[in-house]
PDB file of C-alpha atoms in Angstrom:
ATOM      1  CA  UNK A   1     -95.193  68.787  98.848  1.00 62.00           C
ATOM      2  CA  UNK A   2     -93.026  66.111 100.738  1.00 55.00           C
ATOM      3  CA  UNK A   3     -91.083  69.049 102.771  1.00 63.00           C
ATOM      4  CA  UNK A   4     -94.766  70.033 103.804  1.00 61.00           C
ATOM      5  CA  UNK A   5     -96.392  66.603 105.429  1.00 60.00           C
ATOM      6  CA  UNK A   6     -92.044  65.596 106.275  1.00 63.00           C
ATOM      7  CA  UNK A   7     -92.461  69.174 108.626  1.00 61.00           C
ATOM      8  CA  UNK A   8     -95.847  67.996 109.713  1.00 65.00           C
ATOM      9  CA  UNK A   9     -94.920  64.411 110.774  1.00 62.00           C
ATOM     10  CA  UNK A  10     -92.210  65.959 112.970  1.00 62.00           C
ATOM     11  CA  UNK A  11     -94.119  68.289 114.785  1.00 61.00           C
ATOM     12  CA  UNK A  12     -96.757  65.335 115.356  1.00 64.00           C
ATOM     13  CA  UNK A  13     -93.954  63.580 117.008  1.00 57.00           C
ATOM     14  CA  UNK A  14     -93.239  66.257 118.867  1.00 58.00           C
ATOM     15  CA  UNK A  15     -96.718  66.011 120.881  1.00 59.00           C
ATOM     16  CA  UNK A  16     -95.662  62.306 121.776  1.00 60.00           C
ATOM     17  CA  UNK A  17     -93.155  63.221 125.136  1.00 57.00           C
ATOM     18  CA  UNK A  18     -90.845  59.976 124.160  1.00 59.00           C
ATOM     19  CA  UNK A  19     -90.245  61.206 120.683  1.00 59.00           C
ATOM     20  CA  UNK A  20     -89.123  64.534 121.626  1.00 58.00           C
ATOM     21  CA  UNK A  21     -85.746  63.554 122.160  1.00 59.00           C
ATOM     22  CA  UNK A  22     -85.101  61.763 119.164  1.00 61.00           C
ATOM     23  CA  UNK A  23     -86.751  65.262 117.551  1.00 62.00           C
ATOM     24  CA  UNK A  24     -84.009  67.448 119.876  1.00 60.00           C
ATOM     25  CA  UNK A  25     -81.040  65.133 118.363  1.00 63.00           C
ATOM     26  CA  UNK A  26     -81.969  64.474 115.021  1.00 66.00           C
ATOM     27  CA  UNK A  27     -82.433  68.393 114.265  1.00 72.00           C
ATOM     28  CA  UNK A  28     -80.551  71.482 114.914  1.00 78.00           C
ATOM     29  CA  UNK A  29     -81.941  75.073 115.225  1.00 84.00           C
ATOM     30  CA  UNK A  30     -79.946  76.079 112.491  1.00 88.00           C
ATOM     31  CA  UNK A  31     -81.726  73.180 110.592  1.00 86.00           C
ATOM     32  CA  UNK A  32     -85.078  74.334 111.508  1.00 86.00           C
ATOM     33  CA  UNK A  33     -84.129  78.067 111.060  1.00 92.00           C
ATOM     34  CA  UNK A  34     -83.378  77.106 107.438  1.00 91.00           C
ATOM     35  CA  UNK A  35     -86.186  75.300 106.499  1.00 88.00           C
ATOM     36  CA  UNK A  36     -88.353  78.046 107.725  1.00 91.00           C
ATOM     37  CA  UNK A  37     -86.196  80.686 105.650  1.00 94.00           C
ATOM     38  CA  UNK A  38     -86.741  78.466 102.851  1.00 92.00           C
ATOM     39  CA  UNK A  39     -90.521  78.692 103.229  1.00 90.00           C
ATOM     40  CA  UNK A  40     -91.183  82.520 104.575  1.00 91.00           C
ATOM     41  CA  UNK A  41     -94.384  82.731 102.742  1.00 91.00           C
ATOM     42  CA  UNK A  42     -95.848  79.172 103.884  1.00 90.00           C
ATOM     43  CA  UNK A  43     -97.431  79.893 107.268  1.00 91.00           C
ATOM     44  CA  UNK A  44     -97.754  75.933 108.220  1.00 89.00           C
ATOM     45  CA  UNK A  45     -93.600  76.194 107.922  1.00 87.00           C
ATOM     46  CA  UNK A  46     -93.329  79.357 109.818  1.00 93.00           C
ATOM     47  CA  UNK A  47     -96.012  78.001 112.534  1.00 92.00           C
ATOM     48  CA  UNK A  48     -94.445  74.412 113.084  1.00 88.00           C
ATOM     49  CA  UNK A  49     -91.071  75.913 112.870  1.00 89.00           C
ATOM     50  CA  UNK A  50     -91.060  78.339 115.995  1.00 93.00           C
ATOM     51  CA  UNK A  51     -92.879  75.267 117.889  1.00 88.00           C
ATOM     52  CA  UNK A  52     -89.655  73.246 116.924  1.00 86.00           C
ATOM     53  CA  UNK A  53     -87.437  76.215 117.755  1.00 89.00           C
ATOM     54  CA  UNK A  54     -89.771  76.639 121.303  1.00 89.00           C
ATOM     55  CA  UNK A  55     -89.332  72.766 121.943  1.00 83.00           C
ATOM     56  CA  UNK A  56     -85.538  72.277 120.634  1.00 83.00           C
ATOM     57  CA  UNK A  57     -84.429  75.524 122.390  1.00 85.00           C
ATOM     58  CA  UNK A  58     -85.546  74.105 125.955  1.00 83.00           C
ATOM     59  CA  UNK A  59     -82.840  71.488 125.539  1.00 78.00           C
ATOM     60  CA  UNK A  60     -79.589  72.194 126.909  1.00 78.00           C
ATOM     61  CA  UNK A  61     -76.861  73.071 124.579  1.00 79.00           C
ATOM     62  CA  UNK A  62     -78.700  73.808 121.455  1.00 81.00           C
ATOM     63  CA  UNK A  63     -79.069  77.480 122.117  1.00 81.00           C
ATOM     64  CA  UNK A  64     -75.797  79.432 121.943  1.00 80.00           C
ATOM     65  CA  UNK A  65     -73.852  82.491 121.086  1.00 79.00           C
ATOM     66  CA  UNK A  66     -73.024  81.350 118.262  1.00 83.00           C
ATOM     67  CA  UNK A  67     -77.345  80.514 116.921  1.00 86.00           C
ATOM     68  CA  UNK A  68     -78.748  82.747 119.202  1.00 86.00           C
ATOM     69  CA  UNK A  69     -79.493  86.059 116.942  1.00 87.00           C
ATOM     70  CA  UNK A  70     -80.193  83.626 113.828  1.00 91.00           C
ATOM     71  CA  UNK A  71     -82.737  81.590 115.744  1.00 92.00           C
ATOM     72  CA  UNK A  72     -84.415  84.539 117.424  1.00 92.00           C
ATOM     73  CA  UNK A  73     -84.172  86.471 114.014  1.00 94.00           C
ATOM     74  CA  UNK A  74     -86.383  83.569 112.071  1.00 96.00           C
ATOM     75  CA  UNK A  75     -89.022  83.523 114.740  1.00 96.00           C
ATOM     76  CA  UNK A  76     -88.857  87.818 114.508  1.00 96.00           C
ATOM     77  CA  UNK A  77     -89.604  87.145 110.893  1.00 97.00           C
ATOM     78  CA  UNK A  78     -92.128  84.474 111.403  1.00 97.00           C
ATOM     79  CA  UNK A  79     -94.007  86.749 113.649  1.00 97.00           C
ATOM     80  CA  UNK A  80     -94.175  90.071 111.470  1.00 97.00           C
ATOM     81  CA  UNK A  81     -94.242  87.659 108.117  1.00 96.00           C
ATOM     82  CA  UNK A  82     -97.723  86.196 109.640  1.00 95.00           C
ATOM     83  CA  UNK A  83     -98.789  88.798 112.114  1.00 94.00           C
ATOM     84  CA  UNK A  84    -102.388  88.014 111.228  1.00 95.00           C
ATOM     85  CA  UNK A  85    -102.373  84.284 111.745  1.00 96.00           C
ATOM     86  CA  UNK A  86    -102.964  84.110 115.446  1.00 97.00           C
ATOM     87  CA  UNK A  87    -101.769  80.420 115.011  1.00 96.00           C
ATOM     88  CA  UNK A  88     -97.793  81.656 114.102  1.00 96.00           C
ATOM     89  CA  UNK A  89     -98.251  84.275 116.546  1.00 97.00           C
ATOM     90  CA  UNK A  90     -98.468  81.986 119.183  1.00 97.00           C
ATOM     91  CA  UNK A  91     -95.856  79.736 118.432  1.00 95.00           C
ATOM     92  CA  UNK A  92     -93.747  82.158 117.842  1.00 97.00           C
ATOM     93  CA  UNK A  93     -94.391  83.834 121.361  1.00 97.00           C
ATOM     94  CA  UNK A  94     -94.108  80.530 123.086  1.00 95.00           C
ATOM     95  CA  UNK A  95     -90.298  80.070 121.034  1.00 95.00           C
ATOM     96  CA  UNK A  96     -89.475  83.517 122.363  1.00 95.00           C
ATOM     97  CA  UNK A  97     -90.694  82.154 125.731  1.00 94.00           C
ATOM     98  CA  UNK A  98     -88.223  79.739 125.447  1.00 92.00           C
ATOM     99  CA  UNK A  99     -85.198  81.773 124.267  1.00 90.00           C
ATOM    100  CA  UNK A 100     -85.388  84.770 125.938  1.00 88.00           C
ATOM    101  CA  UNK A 101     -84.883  82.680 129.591  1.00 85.00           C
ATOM    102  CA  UNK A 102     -82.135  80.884 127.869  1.00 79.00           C
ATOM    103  CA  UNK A 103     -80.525  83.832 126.419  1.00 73.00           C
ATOM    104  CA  UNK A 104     -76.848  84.490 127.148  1.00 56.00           C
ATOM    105  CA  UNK A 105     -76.514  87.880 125.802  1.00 61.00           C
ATOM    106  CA  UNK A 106     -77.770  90.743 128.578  1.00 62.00           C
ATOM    107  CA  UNK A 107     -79.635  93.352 126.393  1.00 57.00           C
ATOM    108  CA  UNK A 108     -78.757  94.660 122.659  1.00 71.00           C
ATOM    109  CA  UNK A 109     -81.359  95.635 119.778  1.00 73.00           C
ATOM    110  CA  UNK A 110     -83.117  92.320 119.180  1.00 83.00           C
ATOM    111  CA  UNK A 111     -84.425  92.223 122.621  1.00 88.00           C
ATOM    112  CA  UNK A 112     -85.383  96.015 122.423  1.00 91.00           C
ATOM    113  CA  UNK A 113     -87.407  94.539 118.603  1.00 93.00           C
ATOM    114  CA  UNK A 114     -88.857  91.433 120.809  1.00 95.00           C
ATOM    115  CA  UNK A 115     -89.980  93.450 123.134  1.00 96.00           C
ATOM    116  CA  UNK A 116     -92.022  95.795 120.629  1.00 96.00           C
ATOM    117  CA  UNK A 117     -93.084  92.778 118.714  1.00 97.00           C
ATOM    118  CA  UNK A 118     -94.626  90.943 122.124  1.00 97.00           C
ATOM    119  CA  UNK A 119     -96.286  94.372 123.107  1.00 98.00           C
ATOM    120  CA  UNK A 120     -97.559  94.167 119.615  1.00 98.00           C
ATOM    121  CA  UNK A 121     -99.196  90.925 119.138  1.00 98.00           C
ATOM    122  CA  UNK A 122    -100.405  91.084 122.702  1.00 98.00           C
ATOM    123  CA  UNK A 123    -102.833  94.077 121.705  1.00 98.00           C
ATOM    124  CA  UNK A 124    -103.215  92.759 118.220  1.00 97.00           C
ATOM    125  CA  UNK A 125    -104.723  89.478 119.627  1.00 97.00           C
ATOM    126  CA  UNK A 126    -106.409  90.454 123.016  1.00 96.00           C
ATOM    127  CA  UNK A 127    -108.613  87.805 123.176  1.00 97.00           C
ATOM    128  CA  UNK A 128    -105.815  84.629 122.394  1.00 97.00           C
ATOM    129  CA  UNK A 129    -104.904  83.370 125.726  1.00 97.00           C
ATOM    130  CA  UNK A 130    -102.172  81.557 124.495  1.00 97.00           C
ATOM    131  CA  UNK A 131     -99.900  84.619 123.355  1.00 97.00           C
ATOM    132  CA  UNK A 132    -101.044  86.768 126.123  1.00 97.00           C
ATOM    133  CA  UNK A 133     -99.249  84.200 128.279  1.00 97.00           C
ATOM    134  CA  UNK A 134     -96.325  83.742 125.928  1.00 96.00           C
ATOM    135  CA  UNK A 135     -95.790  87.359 125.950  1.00 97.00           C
ATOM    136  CA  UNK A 136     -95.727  88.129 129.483  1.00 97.00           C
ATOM    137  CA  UNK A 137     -93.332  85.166 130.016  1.00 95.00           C
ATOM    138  CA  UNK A 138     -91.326  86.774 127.319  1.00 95.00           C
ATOM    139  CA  UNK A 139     -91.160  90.022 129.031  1.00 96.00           C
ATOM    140  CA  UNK A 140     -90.957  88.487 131.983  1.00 94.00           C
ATOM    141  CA  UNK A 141     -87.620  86.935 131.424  1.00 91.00           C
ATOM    142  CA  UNK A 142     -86.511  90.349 129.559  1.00 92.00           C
ATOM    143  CA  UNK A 143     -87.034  92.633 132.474  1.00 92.00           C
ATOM    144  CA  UNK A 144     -84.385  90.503 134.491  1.00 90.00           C
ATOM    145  CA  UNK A 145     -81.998  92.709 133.128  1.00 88.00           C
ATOM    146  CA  UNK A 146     -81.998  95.983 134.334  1.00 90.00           C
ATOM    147  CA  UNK A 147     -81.090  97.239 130.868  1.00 89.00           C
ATOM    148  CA  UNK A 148     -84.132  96.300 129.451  1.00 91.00           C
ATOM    149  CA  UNK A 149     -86.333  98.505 131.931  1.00 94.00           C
ATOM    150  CA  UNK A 150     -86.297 101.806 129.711  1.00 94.00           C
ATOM    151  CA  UNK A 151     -86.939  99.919 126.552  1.00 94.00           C
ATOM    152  CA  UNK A 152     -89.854  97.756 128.713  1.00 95.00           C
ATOM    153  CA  UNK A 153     -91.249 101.148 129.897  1.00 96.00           C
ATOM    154  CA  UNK A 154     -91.044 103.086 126.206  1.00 96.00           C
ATOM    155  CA  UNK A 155     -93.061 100.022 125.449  1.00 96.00           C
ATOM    156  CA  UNK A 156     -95.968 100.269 127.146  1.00 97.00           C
ATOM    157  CA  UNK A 157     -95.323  96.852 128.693  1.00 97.00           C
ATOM    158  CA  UNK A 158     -97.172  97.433 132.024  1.00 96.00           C
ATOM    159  CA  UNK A 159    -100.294  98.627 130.805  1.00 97.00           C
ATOM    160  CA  UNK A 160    -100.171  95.903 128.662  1.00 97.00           C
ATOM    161  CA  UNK A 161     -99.432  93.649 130.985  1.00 97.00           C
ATOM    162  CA  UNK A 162    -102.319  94.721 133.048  1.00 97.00           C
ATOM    163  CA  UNK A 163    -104.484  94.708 130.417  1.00 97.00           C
ATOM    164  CA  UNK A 164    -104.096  91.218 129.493  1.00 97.00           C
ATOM    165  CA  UNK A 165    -104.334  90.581 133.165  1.00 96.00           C
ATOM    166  CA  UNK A 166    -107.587  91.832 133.307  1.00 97.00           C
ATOM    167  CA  UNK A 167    -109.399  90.194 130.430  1.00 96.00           C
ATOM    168  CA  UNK A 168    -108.231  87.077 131.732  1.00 97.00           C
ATOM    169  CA  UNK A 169    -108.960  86.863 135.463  1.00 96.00           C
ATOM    170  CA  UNK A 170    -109.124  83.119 135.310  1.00 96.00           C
ATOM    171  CA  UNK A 171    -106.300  82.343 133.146  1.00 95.00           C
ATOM    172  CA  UNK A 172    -103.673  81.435 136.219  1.00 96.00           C
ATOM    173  CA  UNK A 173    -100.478  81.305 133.665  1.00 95.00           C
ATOM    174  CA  UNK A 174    -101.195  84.719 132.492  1.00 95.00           C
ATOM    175  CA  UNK A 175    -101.617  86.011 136.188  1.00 94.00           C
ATOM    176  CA  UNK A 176     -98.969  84.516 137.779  1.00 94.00           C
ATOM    177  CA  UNK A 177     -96.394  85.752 134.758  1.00 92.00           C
ATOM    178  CA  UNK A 178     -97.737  88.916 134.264  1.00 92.00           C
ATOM    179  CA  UNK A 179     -97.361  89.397 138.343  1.00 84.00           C
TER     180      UNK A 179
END
């Protein structure tokens, strides 16, 4: 209905670089976070709303201690809600891109849950270059903190990693993140 094409016409915007800004101060994560709680069973809200959370997170101030868990939480659910749509998967890898290097909290559960979800839907969709270089910028960002090695290991994430490296040779974003 009107929600619907109202969510589309923003994330149109969004591929215009002028209107982004007028996108990151019109809406709030926890305005985007709702919406796609609202709508857990749409995919088109669960898809265009972790590429508003991936686009509204990279601007300074919206991401906090206060949102963080929330906003990381909705893409979690968008993720394993939709883990058969490549399309969410991707977004939603490319919002955890996003968060996890803005993240102010060191290393508790949800990172050990991102971390199995990114392992996850990087063997689930092999072939999608787009979440293979998501992921490994996720987990790239995660194993910054040293507290996050044992869970990163339990994971799997280097043969993973490798993995993805090697079915994509020519993919430079994958090898230089997965490096």
């Amino acid at each position: 209905g009107v929600q619907h094409h109202g969510w589309q016409a923003v994330n149109s915007l969004a591929y215009e670089p002028t209107k982004l800004v007028l996108i990151a101060e019109s809406w709030s994560l926890e305005e985007v976070v709702d919406v796609m709680r609202q709508h857990q069973t749409e995919f088109e809200f669960q898809e265009f709303g972790c590429r508003a959370l991936a686009i509204l997170g990279a601007y300074p101030g919206t991401l906090n201690s206060g949102n963080e868990e929330s906003v990381i939480s909705a893409v979690i659910d968008a993720m394993k809600g939709c883990a058969e749509r490549a399309a969410v998967v991707e977004q939603g890898c490319r919002a955890l891109s996003v968060l996890a290097a803005r993240c102010q909290s060191e290393a508790d559960p949800v990172h050990v849950e991102v971390i199995r979800l990114v392992v996850d839907a990087m063997l689930h969709h092999r072939a999608r270059e787009g979440i293979q270089e998501h992921s490994c910028s996720v987990l790239s960002s995660l194993a910054e903190a040293p507290s996050n090695h044992p869970h990163l290991m339990e994971a799997g994430v280097i043969d993973t990693v490798a993995a993805a490296m090697q079915q994509h040779l020519s993919h430079a974003g994958i090898q230089l993140l997965g490096c």
